[in-house]
PDB file of N, CA, C and O in Angstrom:
ATOM      1  N   UNK V   1     -14.555 -10.799 -21.590  1.00  0.00           N
ATOM      2  CA  UNK V   1     -13.548 -10.385 -22.584  1.00  0.00           C
ATOM      3  C   UNK V   1     -12.175 -10.296 -21.936  1.00  0.00           C
ATOM      4  O   UNK V   1     -11.786  -9.800 -20.847  1.00  0.00           O
ATOM      5  N   UNK V   2     -11.120 -10.849 -22.591  1.00  0.00           N
ATOM      6  CA  UNK V   2      -9.786 -11.016 -22.270  1.00  0.00           C
ATOM      7  C   UNK V   2      -8.956  -9.736 -22.795  1.00  0.00           C
ATOM      8  O   UNK V   2      -9.239  -9.737 -23.749  1.00  0.00           O
ATOM      9  N   UNK V   3      -8.299  -9.033 -21.771  1.00  0.00           N
ATOM     10  CA  UNK V   3      -7.531  -7.877 -21.998  1.00  0.00           C
ATOM     11  C   UNK V   3      -6.425  -8.505 -23.028  1.00  0.00           C
ATOM     12  O   UNK V   3      -5.586  -9.257 -22.678  1.00  0.00           O
ATOM     13  N   UNK V   4      -6.185  -7.718 -23.780  1.00  0.00           N
ATOM     14  CA  UNK V   4      -4.754  -7.906 -24.881  1.00  0.00           C
ATOM     15  C   UNK V   4      -3.637  -7.978 -23.820  1.00  0.00           C
ATOM     16  O   UNK V   4      -3.472  -7.206 -22.572  1.00  0.00           O
ATOM     17  N   UNK V   5      -2.421  -8.754 -23.895  1.00  0.00           N
ATOM     18  CA  UNK V   5      -1.208  -8.888 -23.242  1.00  0.00           C
ATOM     19  C   UNK V   5      -0.646  -7.404 -23.412  1.00  0.00           C
ATOM     20  O   UNK V   5      -0.157  -6.927 -22.047  1.00  0.00           O
ATOM     21  N   UNK V   6      -0.616  -6.616 -24.048  1.00  0.00           N
ATOM     22  CA  UNK V   6      -0.165  -5.177 -24.245  1.00  0.00           C
ATOM     23  C   UNK V   6      -0.679  -4.313 -22.990  1.00  0.00           C
ATOM     24  O   UNK V   6      -0.123  -3.591 -22.333  1.00  0.00           O
ATOM     25  N   UNK V   7      -2.447  -4.373 -22.733  1.00  0.00           N
ATOM     26  CA  UNK V   7      -2.810  -3.653 -21.860  1.00  0.00           C
ATOM     27  C   UNK V   7      -2.575  -4.055 -20.610  1.00  0.00           C
ATOM     28  O   UNK V   7      -2.390  -3.314 -19.583  1.00  0.00           O
ATOM     29  N   UNK V   8      -2.448  -5.492 -20.305  1.00  0.00           N
ATOM     30  CA  UNK V   8      -2.081  -6.056 -19.090  1.00  0.00           C
ATOM     31  C   UNK V   8      -0.801  -5.633 -18.543  1.00  0.00           C
ATOM     32  O   UNK V   8      -0.373  -5.172 -17.522  1.00  0.00           O
ATOM     33  N   UNK V   9       0.167  -5.644 -19.415  1.00  0.00           N
ATOM     34  CA  UNK V   9       1.508  -5.357 -19.235  1.00  0.00           C
ATOM     35  C   UNK V   9       1.509  -3.570 -18.602  1.00  0.00           C
ATOM     36  O   UNK V   9       2.184  -3.324 -18.007  1.00  0.00           O
ATOM     37  N   UNK V  10       0.720  -2.823 -19.487  1.00  0.00           N
ATOM     38  CA  UNK V  10       0.694  -1.673 -19.066  1.00  0.00           C
ATOM     39  C   UNK V  10       0.094  -1.199 -17.903  1.00  0.00           C
ATOM     40  O   UNK V  10       0.716  -0.342 -17.302  1.00  0.00           O
ATOM     41  N   UNK V  11      -1.095  -1.981 -17.562  1.00  0.00           N
ATOM     42  CA  UNK V  11      -1.623  -1.829 -16.076  1.00  0.00           C
ATOM     43  C   UNK V  11      -0.754  -2.274 -15.320  1.00  0.00           C
ATOM     44  O   UNK V  11      -0.553  -1.611 -14.185  1.00  0.00           O
ATOM     45  N   UNK V  12       0.113  -3.221 -15.233  1.00  0.00           N
ATOM     46  CA  UNK V  12       1.030  -3.753 -14.345  1.00  0.00           C
ATOM     47  C   UNK V  12       2.169  -2.672 -14.126  1.00  0.00           C
ATOM     48  O   UNK V  12       2.685  -2.688 -13.049  1.00  0.00           O
ATOM     49  N   UNK V  13       2.629  -1.922 -15.181  1.00  0.00           N
ATOM     50  CA  UNK V  13       3.416  -0.825 -14.869  1.00  0.00           C
ATOM     51  C   UNK V  13       3.024   0.109 -14.239  1.00  0.00           C
ATOM     52  O   UNK V  13       3.887   0.824 -13.402  1.00  0.00           O
ATOM     53  N   UNK V  14       1.805   0.554 -14.434  1.00  0.00           N
ATOM     54  CA  UNK V  14       1.257   1.797 -13.742  1.00  0.00           C
ATOM     55  C   UNK V  14       1.154   1.451 -12.379  1.00  0.00           C
ATOM     56  O   UNK V  14       1.246   2.036 -11.417  1.00  0.00           O
ATOM     57  N   UNK V  15       0.687   0.014 -12.015  1.00  0.00           N
ATOM     58  CA  UNK V  15       0.421  -0.373 -10.613  1.00  0.00           C
ATOM     59  C   UNK V  15       1.808  -0.309 -10.017  1.00  0.00           C
ATOM     60  O   UNK V  15       1.988   0.241  -8.882  1.00  0.00           O
ATOM     61  N   UNK V  16       2.611  -0.883 -10.653  1.00  0.00           N
ATOM     62  CA  UNK V  16       4.024  -0.833 -10.101  1.00  0.00           C
ATOM     63  C   UNK V  16       4.737   0.660  -9.967  1.00  0.00           C
ATOM     64  O   UNK V  16       5.204   0.934  -8.603  1.00  0.00           O
ATOM     65  N   UNK V  17       4.472   1.480 -10.498  1.00  0.00           N
ATOM     66  CA  UNK V  17       5.008   2.792 -10.385  1.00  0.00           C
ATOM     67  C   UNK V  17       4.076   3.479  -9.167  1.00  0.00           C
ATOM     68  O   UNK V  17       4.834   4.164  -8.487  1.00  0.00           O
ATOM     69  N   UNK V  18       2.779   3.300  -9.263  1.00  0.00           N
ATOM     70  CA  UNK V  18       2.000   3.812  -7.973  1.00  0.00           C
ATOM     71  C   UNK V  18       2.442   3.234  -6.651  1.00  0.00           C
ATOM     72  O   UNK V  18       2.779   3.845  -5.837  1.00  0.00           O
ATOM     73  N   UNK V  19       2.910   1.799  -6.660  1.00  0.00           N
ATOM     74  CA  UNK V  19       3.248   1.115  -5.416  1.00  0.00           C
ATOM     75  C   UNK V  19       4.609   1.807  -5.045  1.00  0.00           C
ATOM     76  O   UNK V  19       4.935   2.068  -3.892  1.00  0.00           O
ATOM     77  N   UNK V  20       5.383   1.976  -6.290  1.00  0.00           N
ATOM     78  CA  UNK V  20       6.786   2.656  -5.901  1.00  0.00           C
ATOM     79  C   UNK V  20       6.644   4.032  -5.239  1.00  0.00           C
ATOM     80  O   UNK V  20       7.318   4.375  -4.078  1.00  0.00           O
ATOM     81  N   UNK V  21       5.770   4.886  -5.849  1.00  0.00           N
ATOM     82  CA  UNK V  21       5.574   6.007  -5.231  1.00  0.00           C
ATOM     83  C   UNK V  21       4.950   6.034  -3.889  1.00  0.00           C
ATOM     84  O   UNK V  21       5.302   6.759  -3.098  1.00  0.00           O
ATOM     85  N   UNK V  22       4.042   5.377  -3.637  1.00  0.00           N
ATOM     86  CA  UNK V  22       3.393   5.205  -2.369  1.00  0.00           C
ATOM     87  C   UNK V  22       4.510   4.608  -1.292  1.00  0.00           C
ATOM     88  O   UNK V  22       4.407   5.079  -0.144  1.00  0.00           O
ATOM     89  N   UNK V  23       5.352   3.570  -1.537  1.00  0.00           N
ATOM     90  CA  UNK V  23       6.239   3.188  -0.793  1.00  0.00           C
ATOM     91  C   UNK V  23       7.184   4.220  -0.425  1.00  0.00           C
ATOM     92  O   UNK V  23       7.570   4.387   0.896  1.00  0.00           O
ATOM     93  N   UNK V  24       7.697   5.097  -1.522  1.00  0.00           N
ATOM     94  CA  UNK V  24       8.481   6.372  -1.160  1.00  0.00           C
ATOM     95  C   UNK V  24       7.789   7.237  -0.362  1.00  0.00           C
ATOM     96  O   UNK V  24       8.577   7.861   0.571  1.00  0.00           O
ATOM     97  N   UNK V  25       6.774   7.302  -0.492  1.00  0.00           N
ATOM     98  CA  UNK V  25       6.180   8.751   0.329  1.00  0.00           C
ATOM     99  C   UNK V  25       5.927   8.099   1.942  1.00  0.00           C
ATOM    100  O   UNK V  25       6.409   8.670   2.919  1.00  0.00           O
ATOM    101  N   UNK V  26       5.470   6.565   2.031  1.00  0.00           N
ATOM    102  CA  UNK V  26       5.500   6.087   3.339  1.00  0.00           C
ATOM    103  C   UNK V  26       6.867   5.970   3.969  1.00  0.00           C
ATOM    104  O   UNK V  26       6.907   6.084   5.280  1.00  0.00           O
ATOM    105  N   UNK V  27       7.957   5.793   3.433  1.00  0.00           N
ATOM    106  CA  UNK V  27       9.519   5.532   3.786  1.00  0.00           C
ATOM    107  C   UNK V  27       9.705   6.962   4.233  1.00  0.00           C
ATOM    108  O   UNK V  27      10.366   6.889   5.411  1.00  0.00           O
ATOM    109  N   UNK V  28       9.318   8.156   3.620  1.00  0.00           N
ATOM    110  CA  UNK V  28       9.738   9.385   4.062  1.00  0.00           C
ATOM    111  C   UNK V  28       8.929   9.826   5.410  1.00  0.00           C
ATOM    112  O   UNK V  28       9.571  10.363   6.321  1.00  0.00           O
ATOM    113  N   UNK V  29       7.702   9.385   5.459  1.00  0.00           N
ATOM    114  CA  UNK V  29       6.947   9.654   6.542  1.00  0.00           C
ATOM    115  C   UNK V  29       7.547   8.860   7.815  1.00  0.00           C
ATOM    116  O   UNK V  29       7.676   9.374   8.918  1.00  0.00           O
ATOM    117  N   UNK V  30       7.777   7.557   7.562  1.00  0.00           N
ATOM    118  CA  UNK V  30       8.424   6.759   8.572  1.00  0.00           C
ATOM    119  C   UNK V  30       9.848   7.297   9.069  1.00  0.00           C
ATOM    120  O   UNK V  30      10.347   7.384  10.346  1.00  0.00           O
ATOM    121  N   UNK V  31      10.765   7.746   7.953  1.00  0.00           N
ATOM    122  CA  UNK V  31      12.022   8.479   8.554  1.00  0.00           C
ATOM    123  C   UNK V  31      11.789   9.732   9.250  1.00  0.00           C
ATOM    124  O   UNK V  31      12.199  10.017  10.052  1.00  0.00           O
ATOM    125  N   UNK V  32      10.724  10.851   8.970  1.00  0.00           N
ATOM    126  CA  UNK V  32      10.468  11.976   9.732  1.00  0.00           C
ATOM    127  C   UNK V  32      10.099  11.578  11.141  1.00  0.00           C
ATOM    128  O   UNK V  32      10.354  11.825  11.972  1.00  0.00           O
ATOM    129  N   UNK V  33       9.097  10.483  11.260  1.00  0.00           N
ATOM    130  CA  UNK V  33       8.549  10.113  12.589  1.00  0.00           C
ATOM    131  C   UNK V  33       9.908   9.501  13.245  1.00  0.00           C
ATOM    132  O   UNK V  33      10.179   9.865  14.571  1.00  0.00           O
ATOM    133  N   UNK V  34      10.805   8.856  12.844  1.00  0.00           N
ATOM    134  CA  UNK V  34      11.929   8.320  13.648  1.00  0.00           C
ATOM    135  C   UNK V  34      12.801   9.502  13.899  1.00  0.00           C
ATOM    136  O   UNK V  34      13.373   9.355  15.064  1.00  0.00           O
ATOM    137  N   UNK V  35      13.098  10.368  13.074  1.00  0.00           N
ATOM    138  CA  UNK V  35      13.773  11.376  13.419  1.00  0.00           C
ATOM    139  C   UNK V  35      13.271  11.940  14.588  1.00  0.00           C
ATOM    140  O   UNK V  35      13.974  12.521  15.553  1.00  0.00           O
ATOM    141  N   UNK V  36      11.742  12.428  14.651  1.00  0.00           N
ATOM    142  CA  UNK V  36      11.243  13.283  15.605  1.00  0.00           C
ATOM    143  C   UNK V  36      11.600  12.304  16.922  1.00  0.00           C
ATOM    144  O   UNK V  36      11.897  12.754  17.959  1.00  0.00           O
ATOM    145  N   UNK V  37      11.212  11.248  17.124  1.00  0.00           N
ATOM    146  CA  UNK V  37      11.304  10.294  18.058  1.00  0.00           C
ATOM    147  C   UNK V  37      12.666  10.211  18.700  1.00  0.00           C
ATOM    148  O   UNK V  37      12.957  10.320  19.865  1.00  0.00           O
ATOM    149  N   UNK V  38      13.715  10.423  17.894  1.00  0.00           N
ATOM    150  CA  UNK V  38      15.137  10.620  18.247  1.00  0.00           C
ATOM    151  C   UNK V  38      15.382  11.608  19.020  1.00  0.00           C
ATOM    152  O   UNK V  38      16.071  11.802  20.136  1.00  0.00           O
ATOM    153  N   UNK V  39      14.784  12.855  18.396  1.00  0.00           N
ATOM    154  CA  UNK V  39      14.835  14.104  19.217  1.00  0.00           C
ATOM    155  C   UNK V  39      14.295  14.071  20.523  1.00  0.00           C
ATOM    156  O   UNK V  39      14.582  14.660  21.532  1.00  0.00           O
ATOM    157  N   UNK V  40      12.915  13.314  20.497  1.00  0.00           N
ATOM    158  CA  UNK V  40      12.293  13.407  21.866  1.00  0.00           C
ATOM    159  C   UNK V  40      12.965  12.808  22.726  1.00  0.00           C
ATOM    160  O   UNK V  40      13.354  12.942  24.085  1.00  0.00           O
ATOM    161  N   UNK V  41      13.589  11.559  22.439  1.00  0.00           N
ATOM    162  CA  UNK V  41      14.555  10.603  23.397  1.00  0.00           C
ATOM    163  C   UNK V  41      15.636  11.353  23.796  1.00  0.00           C
ATOM    164  O   UNK V  41      16.057  11.171  24.828  1.00  0.00           O
ATOM    165  N   UNK V  42      16.438  12.147  22.923  1.00  0.00           N
ATOM    166  CA  UNK V  42      17.457  13.374  23.472  1.00  0.00           C
ATOM    167  C   UNK V  42      16.865  14.284  24.403  1.00  0.00           C
ATOM    168  O   UNK V  42      17.545  14.330  25.396  1.00  0.00           O
ATOM    169  N   UNK V  43      15.824  14.647  24.215  1.00  0.00           N
ATOM    170  CA  UNK V  43      15.313  15.530  25.434  1.00  0.00           C
ATOM    171  C   UNK V  43      15.013  14.830  26.668  1.00  0.00           C
ATOM    172  O   UNK V  43      15.141  15.433  27.672  1.00  0.00           O
ATOM    173  N   UNK V  44      14.420  13.700  26.495  1.00  0.00           N
ATOM    174  CA  UNK V  44      13.778  12.973  27.747  1.00  0.00           C
ATOM    175  C   UNK V  44      15.190  12.729  28.216  1.00  0.00           C
ATOM    176  O   UNK V  44      15.456  12.860  29.601  1.00  0.00           O
ATOM    177  N   UNK V  45      16.193  12.148  27.792  1.00  0.00           N
ATOM    178  CA  UNK V  45      17.753  12.000  28.505  1.00  0.00           C
ATOM    179  C   UNK V  45      18.441  12.982  29.004  1.00  0.00           C
ATOM    180  O   UNK V  45      18.892  12.936  29.998  1.00  0.00           O
ATOM    181  N   UNK V  46      18.111  14.402  28.507  1.00  0.00           N
ATOM    182  CA  UNK V  46      18.679  15.441  29.107  1.00  0.00           C
ATOM    183  C   UNK V  46      18.086  15.842  30.395  1.00  0.00           C
ATOM    184  O   UNK V  46      18.468  16.145  31.226  1.00  0.00           O
ATOM    185  N   UNK V  47      16.686  15.515  30.262  1.00  0.00           N
ATOM    186  CA  UNK V  47      15.729  15.934  31.273  1.00  0.00           C
ATOM    187  C   UNK V  47      16.216  15.083  32.651  1.00  0.00           C
ATOM    188  O   UNK V  47      16.050  15.419  33.706  1.00  0.00           O
ATOM    189  N   UNK V  48      16.399  13.551  32.376  1.00  0.00           N
ATOM    190  CA  UNK V  48      16.871  12.694  33.294  1.00  0.00           C
ATOM    191  C   UNK V  48      17.917  13.116  33.838  1.00  0.00           C
ATOM    192  O   UNK V  48      18.233  13.031  35.091  1.00  0.00           O
ATOM    193  N   UNK V  49      19.075  13.548  32.988  1.00  0.00           N
ATOM    194  CA  UNK V  49      20.374  13.894  33.560  1.00  0.00           C
ATOM    195  C   UNK V  49      20.435  15.232  34.423  1.00  0.00           C
ATOM    196  O   UNK V  49      20.708  15.182  35.587  1.00  0.00           O
ATOM    197  N   UNK V  50      19.443  16.085  34.068  1.00  0.00           N
ATOM    198  CA  UNK V  50      19.119  17.364  34.806  1.00  0.00           C
ATOM    199  C   UNK V  50      18.548  16.969  36.149  1.00  0.00           C
ATOM    200  O   UNK V  50      18.772  17.391  37.249  1.00  0.00           O
ATOM    201  N   UNK V  51      17.752  16.165  36.291  1.00  0.00           N
ATOM    202  CA  UNK V  51      16.768  15.637  37.485  1.00  0.00           C
ATOM    203  C   UNK V  51      17.997  14.975  38.345  1.00  0.00           C
ATOM    204  O   UNK V  51      17.690  15.108  39.307  1.00  0.00           O
ATOM    205  N   UNK V  52      18.740  13.919  37.663  1.00  0.00           N
ATOM    206  CA  UNK V  52      19.804  13.381  38.558  1.00  0.00           C
ATOM    207  C   UNK V  52      20.691  14.422  39.298  1.00  0.00           C
ATOM    208  O   UNK V  52      20.966  14.321  40.427  1.00  0.00           O
ATOM    209  N   UNK V  53      20.808  15.280  38.418  1.00  0.00           N
ATOM    210  CA  UNK V  53      21.669  16.536  39.030  1.00  0.00           C
ATOM    211  C   UNK V  53      21.217  17.015  40.103  1.00  0.00           C
ATOM    212  O   UNK V  53      21.691  17.580  41.260  1.00  0.00           O
ATOM    213  N   UNK V  54      19.827  17.396  39.965  1.00  0.00           N
ATOM    214  CA  UNK V  54      19.001  18.091  40.935  1.00  0.00           C
ATOM    215  C   UNK V  54      18.856  17.405  42.325  1.00  0.00           C
ATOM    216  O   UNK V  54      19.022  17.899  43.324  1.00  0.00           O
ATOM    217  N   UNK V  55      18.779  16.134  42.193  1.00  0.00           N
ATOM    218  CA  UNK V  55      18.529  15.059  43.060  1.00  0.00           C
ATOM    219  C   UNK V  55      19.992  15.111  43.998  1.00  0.00           C
ATOM    220  O   UNK V  55      19.931  14.964  45.340  1.00  0.00           O
ATOM    221  N   UNK V  56      21.009  14.982  43.135  1.00  0.00           N
ATOM    222  CA  UNK V  56      22.391  14.849  43.920  1.00  0.00           C
ATOM    223  C   UNK V  56      22.759  16.407  44.675  1.00  0.00           C
ATOM    224  O   UNK V  56      23.054  16.043  45.901  1.00  0.00           O
ATOM    225  N   UNK V  57      22.194  17.381  44.006  1.00  0.00           N
ATOM    226  CA  UNK V  57      22.458  18.658  44.665  1.00  0.00           C
ATOM    227  C   UNK V  57      21.607  18.641  46.154  1.00  0.00           C
ATOM    228  O   UNK V  57      22.136  19.228  47.204  1.00  0.00           O
ATOM    229  N   UNK V  58      20.456  18.291  45.957  1.00  0.00           N
ATOM    230  CA  UNK V  58      19.380  18.292  47.042  1.00  0.00           C
ATOM    231  C   UNK V  58      20.061  17.547  48.407  1.00  0.00           C
ATOM    232  O   UNK V  58      20.144  17.857  49.407  1.00  0.00           O
ATOM    233  N   UNK V  59      20.570  16.209  47.613  1.00  0.00           N
ATOM    234  CA  UNK V  59      20.984  15.346  48.684  1.00  0.00           C
ATOM    235  C   UNK V  59      22.282  15.905  49.552  1.00  0.00           C
ATOM    236  O   UNK V  59      22.497  15.820  50.534  1.00  0.00           O
ATOM    237  N   UNK V  60      22.997  16.303  48.529  1.00  0.00           N
ATOM    238  CA  UNK V  60      24.209  17.068  49.158  1.00  0.00           C
ATOM    239  C   UNK V  60      23.739  18.253  50.167  1.00  0.00           C
ATOM    240  O   UNK V  60      24.375  18.315  51.364  1.00  0.00           O
ATOM    241  N   UNK V  61      22.761  19.197  49.761  1.00  0.00           N
ATOM    242  CA  UNK V  61      22.407  20.153  50.714  1.00  0.00           C
ATOM    243  C   UNK V  61      21.964  19.575  52.119  1.00  0.00           C
ATOM    244  O   UNK V  61      22.109  20.056  53.063  1.00  0.00           O
ATOM    245  N   UNK V  62      21.021  18.632  51.990  1.00  0.00           N
ATOM    246  CA  UNK V  62      20.612  17.896  53.230  1.00  0.00           C
ATOM    247  C   UNK V  62      21.781  17.125  54.068  1.00  0.00           C
ATOM    248  O   UNK V  62      21.781  17.390  55.404  1.00  0.00           O
ATOM    249  N   UNK V  63      22.909  16.618  53.485  1.00  0.00           N
ATOM    250  CA  UNK V  63      23.925  16.186  53.932  1.00  0.00           C
ATOM    251  C   UNK V  63      24.804  17.208  54.901  1.00  0.00           C
ATOM    252  O   UNK V  63      25.009  17.096  56.081  1.00  0.00           O
ATOM    253  N   UNK V  64      24.543  18.293  54.391  1.00  0.00           N
ATOM    254  CA  UNK V  64      25.491  19.422  54.787  1.00  0.00           C
ATOM    255  C   UNK V  64      24.794  19.917  56.108  1.00  0.00           C
ATOM    256  O   UNK V  64      25.365  20.448  57.143  1.00  0.00           O
ATOM    257  N   UNK V  65      23.490  19.812  55.805  1.00  0.00           N
ATOM    258  CA  UNK V  65      22.557  20.653  56.993  1.00  0.00           C
ATOM    259  C   UNK V  65      22.420  19.632  58.046  1.00  0.00           C
ATOM    260  O   UNK V  65      22.681  20.012  59.349  1.00  0.00           O
ATOM    261  N   UNK V  66      22.689  18.289  57.679  1.00  0.00           N
ATOM    262  CA  UNK V  66      22.530  17.235  59.076  1.00  0.00           C
ATOM    263  C   UNK V  66      23.850  17.143  59.663  1.00  0.00           C
ATOM    264  O   UNK V  66      24.034  16.846  60.796  1.00  0.00           O
ATOM    265  N   UNK V  67      25.015  17.497  58.967  1.00  0.00           N
ATOM    266  CA  UNK V  67      26.475  17.610  59.510  1.00  0.00           C
ATOM    267  C   UNK V  67      26.477  18.772  60.254  1.00  0.00           C
ATOM    268  O   UNK V  67      27.562  19.188  60.775  1.00  0.00           O
TER     269      UNK V  67
END
């Protein structure tokens, strides 16, 4: 049996709505994860800068001791 054109159109609209909702939901998730990743990268960069500072301080201390 062939569904009337009205039913097909209604089903297509429902499907479109669901897909749009799903897309919005996944888009939000992706945005949240990207934000979390950006925050982690900032912390990693801060840790690297701190480590560089510690290395420079230790290096300077060794230089002072050797001289």
